[in-house]
Short mmCIF file of C-alpha atoms and ligand atoms in Angstrom, two decimals:
data_model
loop_
_atom_site.label_atom_id
_atom_site.label_comp_id
_atom_site.label_asym_id
_atom_site.label_seq_id
_atom_site.Cartn_x
_atom_site.Cartn_y
_atom_site.Cartn_z
CA MET A 171 -0.09 0.09 0.03
CA PRO A 172 1.52 3.25 -0.84
CA GLY A 173 2.19 5.34 2.18
CA ALA A 174 0.90 8.89 2.92
CA ARG A 175 2.98 11.22 0.72
CA SER A 176 3.18 14.99 0.78
CA ASP A 177 5.47 15.42 -2.07
CA GLY A 178 3.17 14.70 -4.95
CA GLU A 179 0.23 16.45 -6.33
CA GLU A 180 -3.11 14.68 -5.73
CA TYR A 181 -5.12 13.87 -8.82
CA GLY A 182 -8.10 12.05 -7.55
CA ASP A 183 -9.83 9.70 -5.25
CA VAL A 184 -8.75 6.11 -5.29
CA TYR A 185 -11.25 3.53 -6.35
CA PRO A 186 -12.45 1.09 -3.64
CA LEU A 187 -9.68 -0.73 -2.10
CA GLU A 188 -9.09 -4.31 -3.10
CA VAL A 189 -8.11 -4.97 0.50
CA GLN A 190 -11.22 -3.95 2.15
CA TRP A 191 -9.97 -3.82 5.68
CA ARG A 192 -7.37 -1.12 5.05
CA ARG A 193 -7.98 2.57 5.41
CA PRO A 194 -8.95 4.50 2.27
CA ARG A 195 -6.28 6.71 0.83
CA ARG A 196 -5.74 9.25 -1.93
CA VAL A 197 -3.46 8.57 -4.81
CA THR A 198 -0.75 11.16 -5.36
CA ALA A 199 1.28 11.96 -8.47
CA ALA A 200 4.36 10.47 -6.82
CA ASP A 201 2.57 7.13 -6.97
CA LEU A 202 3.14 7.19 -10.78
CA ARG A 203 6.72 6.11 -9.88
CA PRO A 204 6.19 3.70 -6.93
CA ARG A 205 9.15 3.20 -4.64
CA ILE A 206 9.86 -0.53 -4.11
CA ALA A 207 12.26 -1.79 -1.54
CA VAL A 208 13.91 -5.11 -2.62
CA LEU A 209 15.40 -7.30 0.03
CA PRO A 210 17.26 -10.14 -1.77
CA GLY A 211 18.63 -11.73 1.45
CA ASP A 212 20.44 -14.99 1.34
CA GLY A 213 20.75 -18.30 -0.62
CA ILE A 214 18.75 -18.14 -3.77
CA GLY A 215 17.36 -14.78 -2.64
CA PRO A 216 19.81 -12.67 -4.69
CA GLU A 217 19.12 -14.90 -7.91
CA ILE A 218 15.39 -14.56 -7.75
CA GLY A 219 15.71 -10.95 -6.58
CA ALA A 220 17.57 -9.99 -9.71
CA ALA A 221 14.87 -11.80 -11.69
CA ALA A 222 12.11 -9.90 -9.98
CA THR A 223 13.90 -6.50 -10.50
CA ALA A 224 14.17 -7.20 -14.13
CA LEU A 225 10.48 -8.19 -14.21
CA LEU A 226 9.55 -4.87 -12.51
CA ARG A 227 11.70 -2.86 -14.75
CA SER A 228 10.11 -4.31 -17.79
CA LEU A 229 6.69 -3.36 -16.47
CA GLY A 230 7.40 0.38 -16.02
CA ASP A 231 8.98 3.04 -13.98
CA PHE A 232 9.56 1.89 -10.48
CA GLU A 233 12.17 3.40 -8.11
CA ILE A 234 13.89 0.25 -6.81
CA THR A 235 16.14 0.45 -3.78
CA GLU A 236 18.00 -2.77 -2.80
CA LEU A 237 18.45 -3.33 0.99
CA SER A 238 20.28 -5.80 3.18
CA ILE A 239 18.42 -8.34 5.41
CA GLY A 240 19.00 -11.70 7.01
CA GLY A 241 22.43 -13.47 6.87
CA ALA A 242 23.73 -10.81 4.55
CA SER A 243 22.77 -8.14 7.06
CA ILE A 244 24.35 -10.18 9.95
CA ASP A 245 27.70 -10.31 7.98
CA GLU A 246 27.66 -6.59 7.24
CA HIS A 247 26.15 -5.23 10.30
CA GLY A 248 25.95 -7.99 12.96
CA THR A 249 22.17 -7.82 12.98
CA ALA A 250 19.54 -9.33 10.67
CA LEU A 251 17.60 -6.11 10.41
CA THR A 252 19.21 -2.65 10.87
CA ASP A 253 16.99 0.36 12.04
CA GLU A 254 17.99 2.12 8.80
CA VAL A 255 16.54 -0.73 6.67
CA LEU A 256 13.46 -0.86 8.58
CA THR A 257 13.04 2.97 8.31
CA ALA A 258 13.83 2.72 4.48
CA CYS A 259 11.06 -0.04 4.25
CA ARG A 260 8.58 2.10 6.03
CA GLY A 261 9.20 4.91 3.66
CA SER A 262 8.65 2.90 0.53
CA ASP A 263 5.46 2.06 -1.25
CA ALA A 264 5.94 -1.76 -1.10
CA VAL A 265 8.58 -4.17 0.00
CA LEU A 266 9.65 -7.37 -1.91
CA LEU A 267 11.60 -9.90 0.20
CA CYS A 268 13.20 -12.82 -1.51
CA ALA A 269 14.57 -15.21 1.21
CA VAL A 270 16.62 -15.30 4.33
CA GLY A 271 18.58 -18.01 6.09
CA GLY A 272 21.05 -20.63 5.49
CA PRO A 273 23.60 -23.07 7.06
CA LYS A 274 26.20 -20.49 7.44
CA TRP A 275 24.17 -18.73 10.13
CA ASP A 276 22.43 -21.84 11.71
CA THR A 277 23.36 -22.25 15.26
CA THR A 278 21.67 -23.42 18.47
CA ASP A 279 23.27 -20.60 20.42
CA PRO A 280 20.39 -18.64 21.89
CA ASP A 281 22.39 -15.39 21.85
CA ALA A 282 23.61 -15.59 18.42
CA PRO A 283 21.82 -13.50 15.77
CA ARG A 284 19.62 -15.36 13.25
CA PRO A 285 18.63 -14.39 9.66
CA GLU A 286 14.95 -15.21 10.36
CA GLN A 287 14.92 -12.43 12.99
CA GLY A 288 15.23 -9.94 10.17
CA LEU A 289 11.95 -11.17 8.50
CA LEU A 290 10.13 -11.41 11.82
CA GLY A 291 11.22 -7.92 12.83
CA LEU A 292 10.22 -6.54 9.36
CA ARG A 293 6.75 -8.13 9.69
CA LYS A 294 6.28 -6.92 13.33
CA GLY A 295 7.88 -3.48 12.57
CA LEU A 296 5.52 -2.81 9.61
CA GLY A 297 2.47 -4.11 11.54
CA LEU A 298 1.79 -6.88 8.89
CA TYR A 299 -0.66 -9.10 10.64
CA ALA A 300 -2.36 -10.63 7.74
CA ASN A 301 -0.48 -13.02 5.41
CA LEU A 302 -2.42 -14.05 2.25
CA ARG A 303 -1.08 -17.18 0.58
CA PRO A 304 -3.24 -17.92 -2.46
CA VAL A 305 -3.03 -21.55 -3.86
CA ARG A 306 -4.15 -21.81 -7.33
CA PRO A 307 -2.42 -24.65 -9.42
CA SER A 308 -1.51 -23.37 -12.94
CA PRO A 309 -3.55 -25.50 -15.26
CA ALA A 310 -0.23 -26.60 -17.03
CA LEU A 311 1.10 -28.05 -13.69
CA LEU A 312 -1.73 -30.17 -12.66
CA ASP A 313 0.34 -33.27 -13.39
CA ALA A 314 3.43 -31.74 -11.75
CA SER A 315 2.04 -32.29 -8.23
CA PRO A 316 2.72 -35.46 -6.47
CA LEU A 317 -1.10 -35.57 -5.75
CA LYS A 318 -3.49 -37.03 -8.43
CA ARG A 319 -4.85 -34.51 -10.88
CA ASP A 320 -8.45 -35.47 -10.09
CA ARG A 321 -7.86 -34.47 -6.55
CA ILE A 322 -6.33 -31.07 -7.22
CA GLU A 323 -8.28 -30.01 -10.32
CA GLY A 324 -10.47 -27.02 -9.45
CA THR A 325 -8.33 -26.03 -6.45
CA ASP A 326 -8.36 -22.33 -5.82
CA LEU A 327 -7.97 -21.57 -2.11
CA LEU A 328 -6.54 -18.82 0.03
CA VAL A 329 -4.61 -19.27 3.26
CA VAL A 330 -4.92 -16.21 5.60
CA ARG A 331 -2.30 -16.66 8.17
CA GLU A 332 -2.15 -14.58 11.24
CA LEU A 333 1.52 -13.14 11.13
CA THR A 334 2.46 -11.06 14.17
CA GLY A 335 1.24 -13.10 17.08
CA GLY A 336 1.17 -16.53 18.73
CA ILE A 337 4.09 -18.68 19.51
CA TYR A 338 6.33 -16.76 17.15
CA PHE A 339 6.31 -13.55 19.33
CA GLY A 340 5.56 -14.98 22.79
CA ASP A 341 8.06 -15.09 25.49
CA SER A 342 10.78 -17.51 24.96
CA GLY A 343 13.92 -18.68 26.65
CA ARG A 344 16.11 -21.23 28.41
CA ASP A 345 16.37 -22.02 32.12
CA GLY A 346 18.83 -24.70 32.84
CA ASP A 347 17.88 -27.69 31.04
CA ARG A 348 14.40 -26.39 30.01
CA ALA A 349 13.37 -24.16 27.14
CA HIS A 350 9.99 -22.60 26.52
CA ASP A 351 8.13 -20.74 23.79
CA ASP A 352 4.78 -19.24 24.94
CA CYS A 353 1.75 -18.98 22.63
CA ALA A 354 -0.51 -15.98 23.45
CA TYR A 355 -3.32 -14.34 21.48
CA SER A 356 -5.57 -11.41 22.42
CA VAL A 357 -9.11 -11.08 21.38
CA GLY A 358 -8.13 -7.92 19.38
CA GLU A 359 -5.44 -9.88 17.35
CA ILE A 360 -7.95 -12.61 16.54
CA GLU A 361 -10.80 -10.22 15.65
CA ARG A 362 -8.59 -8.35 13.17
CA ILE A 363 -7.37 -11.42 11.29
CA ALA A 364 -10.83 -12.89 11.40
CA ARG A 365 -12.14 -9.70 9.79
CA ALA A 366 -9.45 -9.76 7.12
CA ALA A 367 -10.28 -13.41 6.27
CA PHE A 368 -14.08 -12.87 6.08
CA ALA A 369 -13.49 -9.72 3.96
CA ALA A 370 -11.14 -11.80 1.65
CA ALA A 371 -13.86 -14.51 1.44
CA ARG A 372 -16.56 -12.03 0.51
CA ARG A 373 -14.18 -10.35 -2.07
CA ARG A 374 -13.38 -13.71 -3.71
CA GLY A 375 -17.19 -14.06 -4.31
CA GLY A 376 -17.58 -17.63 -3.86
CA LYS A 377 -21.30 -18.86 -4.16
CA PRO A 378 -21.64 -18.70 -1.27
CA PRO A 379 -18.25 -17.44 0.16
CA ARG A 380 -16.79 -19.94 2.59
CA LEU A 381 -14.30 -19.56 5.39
CA THR A 382 -12.68 -22.38 7.32
CA SER A 383 -11.15 -21.52 10.68
CA VAL A 384 -8.46 -23.96 11.70
CA ASP A 385 -7.40 -24.32 15.33
CA LYS A 386 -6.50 -26.98 17.93
CA ALA A 387 -9.42 -26.06 20.28
CA ASN A 388 -9.64 -29.65 21.60
CA VAL A 389 -6.19 -28.90 23.30
CA LEU A 390 -5.17 -25.19 23.37
CA GLU A 391 -6.65 -22.33 25.35
CA THR A 392 -5.55 -19.97 22.68
CA SER A 393 -7.40 -21.97 20.13
CA ARG A 394 -10.59 -21.85 22.24
CA LEU A 395 -10.35 -18.04 22.43
CA TRP A 396 -9.68 -18.08 18.68
CA ARG A 397 -12.78 -20.20 17.93
CA GLU A 398 -15.11 -18.24 20.26
CA THR A 399 -13.85 -14.96 18.79
CA VAL A 400 -14.16 -16.05 15.11
CA VAL A 401 -17.64 -17.24 15.88
CA ARG A 402 -18.57 -13.78 17.26
CA VAL A 403 -17.06 -11.99 14.31
CA ALA A 404 -18.94 -14.23 11.97
CA GLY A 405 -22.11 -12.30 13.03
CA GLU A 406 -20.78 -9.30 10.94
CA TYR A 407 -20.53 -11.48 7.82
CA GLU A 408 -23.73 -13.55 7.64
CA ASP A 409 -23.27 -14.02 3.82
CA VAL A 410 -20.09 -16.02 4.53
CA GLU A 411 -20.50 -19.66 5.52
CA LEU A 412 -18.13 -20.56 8.49
CA ASP A 413 -16.93 -23.89 9.47
CA HIS A 414 -14.05 -25.08 11.86
CA LEU A 415 -11.46 -27.71 11.50
CA LEU A 416 -8.83 -29.00 13.99
CA VAL A 417 -5.32 -28.49 12.62
CA ASP A 418 -4.40 -32.19 12.22
CA SER A 419 -7.62 -32.90 10.36
CA ALA A 420 -7.05 -29.82 8.21
CA ALA A 421 -3.61 -31.12 7.17
CA MET A 422 -5.22 -34.25 5.99
CA GLN A 423 -8.20 -32.66 4.19
CA LEU A 424 -5.85 -30.15 2.41
CA VAL A 425 -4.54 -33.03 0.44
CA SER A 426 -7.66 -35.30 0.38
CA ARG A 427 -10.25 -32.63 -0.82
CA PRO A 428 -8.27 -29.34 -1.62
CA ALA A 429 -10.76 -28.21 -4.24
CA GLU A 430 -13.57 -27.80 -1.62
CA PHE A 431 -11.76 -25.05 0.35
CA ASP A 432 -12.35 -21.42 -0.34
CA VAL A 433 -10.56 -19.34 2.46
CA ILE A 434 -8.76 -20.85 5.41
CA VAL A 435 -7.89 -18.72 8.36
CA THR A 436 -5.51 -19.84 10.97
CA GLU A 437 -2.86 -18.70 13.64
CA ASN A 438 0.76 -18.06 12.78
CA LEU A 439 2.38 -21.49 13.31
CA PHE A 440 -0.40 -23.42 11.82
CA GLY A 441 -0.52 -21.22 8.81
CA ASP A 442 3.26 -21.61 8.29
CA ILE A 443 2.94 -25.30 8.17
CA LEU A 444 -0.29 -25.79 6.23
CA SER A 445 0.86 -23.33 3.54
CA ASP A 446 4.01 -25.43 2.82
CA GLU A 447 1.81 -28.44 2.49
CA ALA A 448 -0.58 -26.57 0.33
CA ALA A 449 2.24 -25.45 -1.93
CA MET A 450 2.46 -29.06 -3.25
CA LEU A 451 -0.84 -28.77 -4.77
CA THR A 452 0.74 -26.28 -7.19
CA GLY A 453 3.63 -28.65 -7.91
CA SER A 454 6.41 -26.97 -6.07
CA LEU A 455 7.11 -24.72 -3.19
CA GLY A 456 8.73 -22.51 -5.86
CA MET A 457 5.31 -21.57 -7.13
CA LEU A 458 3.62 -20.13 -4.02
CA PRO A 459 3.48 -16.36 -3.47
CA SER A 460 2.35 -14.32 -0.48
CA ALA A 461 1.23 -10.83 0.50
CA SER A 462 1.80 -9.59 4.15
CA LEU A 463 -0.61 -6.66 4.92
CA GLY A 464 -1.48 -4.42 7.75
CA ASP A 465 -3.77 -1.50 8.27
CA GLY A 466 -1.72 1.17 6.52
CA GLY A 467 1.78 1.84 5.40
CA PRO A 468 3.66 -0.45 3.02
CA ALA A 469 2.93 -4.00 2.62
CA LEU A 470 5.50 -6.90 2.25
CA PHE A 471 5.45 -9.46 -0.61
CA GLU A 472 7.35 -12.65 -0.29
CA PRO A 473 7.55 -16.03 -1.87
CA VAL A 474 6.49 -18.70 0.65
CA HIS A 475 9.65 -20.72 0.18
CA GLY A 476 13.03 -20.16 1.85
CA SER A 477 16.61 -19.53 0.71
CA ALA A 478 16.94 -23.12 -0.72
CA PRO A 479 20.62 -23.63 0.39
CA ASP A 480 20.80 -26.89 -1.52
CA ILE A 481 20.47 -25.26 -4.95
CA ALA A 482 21.76 -21.73 -4.28
CA GLY A 483 24.28 -20.39 -6.78
CA GLN A 484 23.38 -23.08 -9.33
CA GLY A 485 21.19 -20.86 -11.47
CA ILE A 486 18.21 -23.17 -11.28
CA ALA A 487 15.90 -21.56 -8.69
CA ASN A 488 12.30 -21.15 -9.81
CA PRO A 489 11.64 -17.50 -9.88
CA LEU A 490 7.87 -17.93 -10.40
CA ALA A 491 6.86 -17.74 -6.78
CA THR A 492 8.54 -14.33 -6.66
CA PHE A 493 7.00 -13.18 -9.90
CA LEU A 494 3.59 -14.11 -8.51
CA SER A 495 4.43 -12.22 -5.30
CA VAL A 496 5.28 -9.25 -7.63
CA ALA A 497 1.75 -9.80 -9.11
CA LEU A 498 0.41 -9.47 -5.55
CA MET A 499 2.48 -6.33 -5.00
CA LEU A 500 1.10 -4.76 -8.22
CA ARG A 501 -2.47 -5.65 -7.05
CA HIS A 502 -2.40 -4.91 -3.25
CA GLY A 503 0.58 -2.69 -2.96
CA VAL A 504 0.51 -0.18 -5.80
CA GLU A 505 -2.85 -0.61 -7.38
CA ARG A 506 -1.85 -1.70 -10.81
CA ASP A 507 -4.43 -4.53 -11.07
CA ALA A 508 -4.03 -4.81 -14.91
CA ASP A 509 -0.24 -5.33 -14.72
CA ALA A 510 -0.90 -7.99 -11.90
CA ASP A 511 -3.16 -9.93 -14.27
CA ARG A 512 -0.61 -9.69 -17.11
CA VAL A 513 2.11 -11.07 -14.95
CA GLU A 514 -0.05 -14.02 -13.72
CA ALA A 515 -1.03 -14.66 -17.26
CA ALA A 516 2.48 -14.54 -18.50
CA VAL A 517 3.42 -17.17 -15.87
CA ASP A 518 0.68 -19.46 -16.99
CA ALA A 519 1.63 -19.00 -20.63
CA VAL A 520 5.30 -20.06 -20.13
CA LEU A 521 4.24 -23.13 -18.15
CA GLU A 522 1.83 -23.97 -20.95
CA ARG A 523 4.63 -23.76 -23.41
CA GLY A 524 6.30 -26.45 -21.38
CA LEU A 525 9.03 -24.51 -19.57
CA ARG A 526 10.04 -26.14 -16.38
CA THR A 527 12.80 -25.41 -13.61
CA PRO A 528 14.07 -28.65 -12.09
CA ASP A 529 11.65 -28.48 -9.04
CA LEU A 530 8.75 -28.72 -11.42
CA GLY A 531 10.10 -32.11 -12.55
CA GLY A 532 11.72 -31.32 -15.94
CA GLY A 533 9.15 -31.25 -18.76
CA SER A 534 9.52 -30.69 -22.48
CA LEU A 535 11.67 -27.58 -22.00
CA PRO A 536 14.01 -27.84 -18.95
CA VAL A 537 15.25 -24.40 -17.98
CA GLY A 538 17.17 -22.45 -15.38
CA THR A 539 16.28 -19.18 -13.62
CA ARG A 540 17.60 -16.96 -16.51
CA GLU A 541 15.60 -18.72 -19.28
CA MET A 542 12.46 -18.85 -17.27
CA THR A 543 12.79 -15.15 -16.45
CA GLY A 544 13.53 -14.23 -20.14
CA ALA A 545 10.53 -16.21 -21.29
CA VAL A 546 8.27 -14.44 -18.83
CA LEU A 547 9.54 -11.03 -19.96
CA GLU A 548 9.16 -12.08 -23.57
CA GLU A 549 5.53 -12.93 -22.94
CA LEU A 550 4.91 -9.53 -21.38
CA ARG A 551 6.45 -7.63 -24.35
P1 NAD B 734 13.32 -24.01 1.65
O1 NAD B 734 11.96 -23.48 1.20
O2 NAD B 734 14.43 -23.08 1.46
O3 NAD B 734 13.62 -25.29 0.66
C1 NAD B 734 12.83 -26.44 0.73
C2 NAD B 734 13.09 -27.22 -0.56
O4 NAD B 734 12.42 -26.65 -1.66
C3 NAD B 734 14.44 -27.32 -0.99
O5 NAD B 734 14.77 -28.54 -1.53
C4 NAD B 734 14.63 -26.22 -2.06
O6 NAD B 734 15.63 -26.55 -3.00
C5 NAD B 734 13.23 -26.16 -2.56
N1 NAD B 734 12.92 -24.89 -3.16
C6 NAD B 734 12.50 -23.84 -2.30
N2 NAD B 734 12.35 -22.80 -3.11
C7 NAD B 734 12.61 -23.08 -4.33
C8 NAD B 734 12.66 -22.47 -5.55
N3 NAD B 734 12.26 -21.12 -5.70
N4 NAD B 734 13.08 -23.03 -6.71
C9 NAD B 734 13.42 -24.36 -6.65
N5 NAD B 734 13.44 -25.03 -5.45
C10 NAD B 734 13.01 -24.40 -4.37
O7 NAD B 734 13.19 -24.54 3.15
P2 NAD B 734 14.39 -25.12 4.01
O8 NAD B 734 15.34 -25.79 3.31
O9 NAD B 734 13.69 -25.64 5.11
O10 NAD B 734 14.97 -23.70 4.68
C11 NAD B 734 16.26 -23.23 4.19
C12 NAD B 734 16.42 -21.86 4.88
O11 NAD B 734 15.42 -20.88 4.44
C13 NAD B 734 16.32 -21.88 6.39
O12 NAD B 734 17.31 -21.05 6.92
C14 NAD B 734 14.91 -21.26 6.70
O13 NAD B 734 14.89 -20.63 7.83
C15 NAD B 734 14.85 -20.29 5.51
N6 NAD B 734 13.44 -19.89 5.21
C16 NAD B 734 13.29 -18.57 4.83
C17 NAD B 734 12.06 -18.21 4.36
C18 NAD B 734 11.83 -16.79 3.93
O14 NAD B 734 12.92 -16.10 3.80
N7 NAD B 734 10.69 -16.33 3.79
C19 NAD B 734 11.02 -19.18 4.29
C20 NAD B 734 11.16 -20.32 4.66
C21 NAD B 734 12.44 -20.83 5.13
C1 IPM B 735 7.61 -18.39 6.10
C2 IPM B 735 9.01 -18.76 6.81
C3 IPM B 735 9.23 -17.93 7.94
C4 IPM B 735 8.07 -18.22 9.04
C5 IPM B 735 10.59 -18.21 8.68
C6 IPM B 735 11.73 -17.91 7.75
C7 IPM B 735 10.88 -17.03 9.92
O1 IPM B 735 9.00 -20.18 7.03
O2 IPM B 735 7.47 -17.25 5.73
O3 IPM B 735 6.84 -19.18 5.95
O4 IPM B 735 8.13 -19.19 9.74
O5 IPM B 735 7.22 -17.40 9.05
MN1 MN B 736 7.34 -21.24 6.26
#
């Protein structure tokens, strides 16, 4: 979402927001050249970051600033996210993060800085509590999934993951030979993510719109508060059909009947795990994009996958999850819906032509990151 800007001339009211729970804003002339912060990070991050920058440049005039995060930032500054980088992200119109982490920084020392702290700090620092992970297998990839085509055909679901609460941000620590990670949620945190999910279900226009809330209410107190709160918020969205699943059963049903889901809303840790599982419906983790949104200020767009250390530097990383994240940025971040549609169509088209990075299982035209990127840019010309 472009932030409030005073340096541009206003030229009109913005049309109704795609993301309905965010505050309305006015478009300024400065928005004609959106400021995008690109954070390449680690592992395959710089490879797919370069591809995404090329994609953005091919689409128009963006002011792109590359910033350090994760392990790269630890090496440079001793911390995974500097105040300067967080401030620069706050001052941009949208942020694209590629990937952080890797064996170089993996340690069990609780006092050592970790690359992942950079990403968590960015999400928290920008107030991005709603993480949208759309799962829509490209038609050309229906046979690339380890699941049978007849199970995944028709799948078009959205995971709405709570992103700034729960066990990720609770008190944690070590005390002698014990360690703890506390999971806590407040009613306010659950209400706002529930509203985001109901609004998303409404916007997707299912007939009727459906929302599945996933929790572990048979065991966890936070989940009982979650369920109680979601049920109460449902009163504001009577047109949306609500049901509840326990997370273990949800994990099973995601692969046994994925096409029957519409929107899934769940807490931070469950959303992390279920979305990697759901990625396989699309054929590869290298296909799944995400948007992390808050109530104003810039949003963050990030592929769901990590830094893939096992293939880093080989030129074979699949850039498509990042391209689809750029599409989400164009739609939810800088209000360029037509360009977002074009990028998504270009991705489908190159897959239709048979281009496949190795993670997609070969195919008629095996390619690396460069060729895949070139083909998408060609489609957009
Ligand atoms: P991963 O997602 O990096 O990789 C899992 C598997 O998927 C690997 O075999 C990898 O090669 C493959 N893969 C992932 N993305 C791919 C792509 N674009 N193209 C082709 N293959 C791809 O998960 P991991 O190995 O568990 O984690 C590696 C590091 O990444 C860890 O440090 C972890 O903390 C970090 N991580 C970062 C993010 C992020 O930055 N958003 C997300 C998840 C994991
Ligand atoms: C994700 C990642 C992150 C998460 C890690 C890298 C902190 O796995 O975005 O899914 O757990 O949220
Ligand atoms: Mn994850």
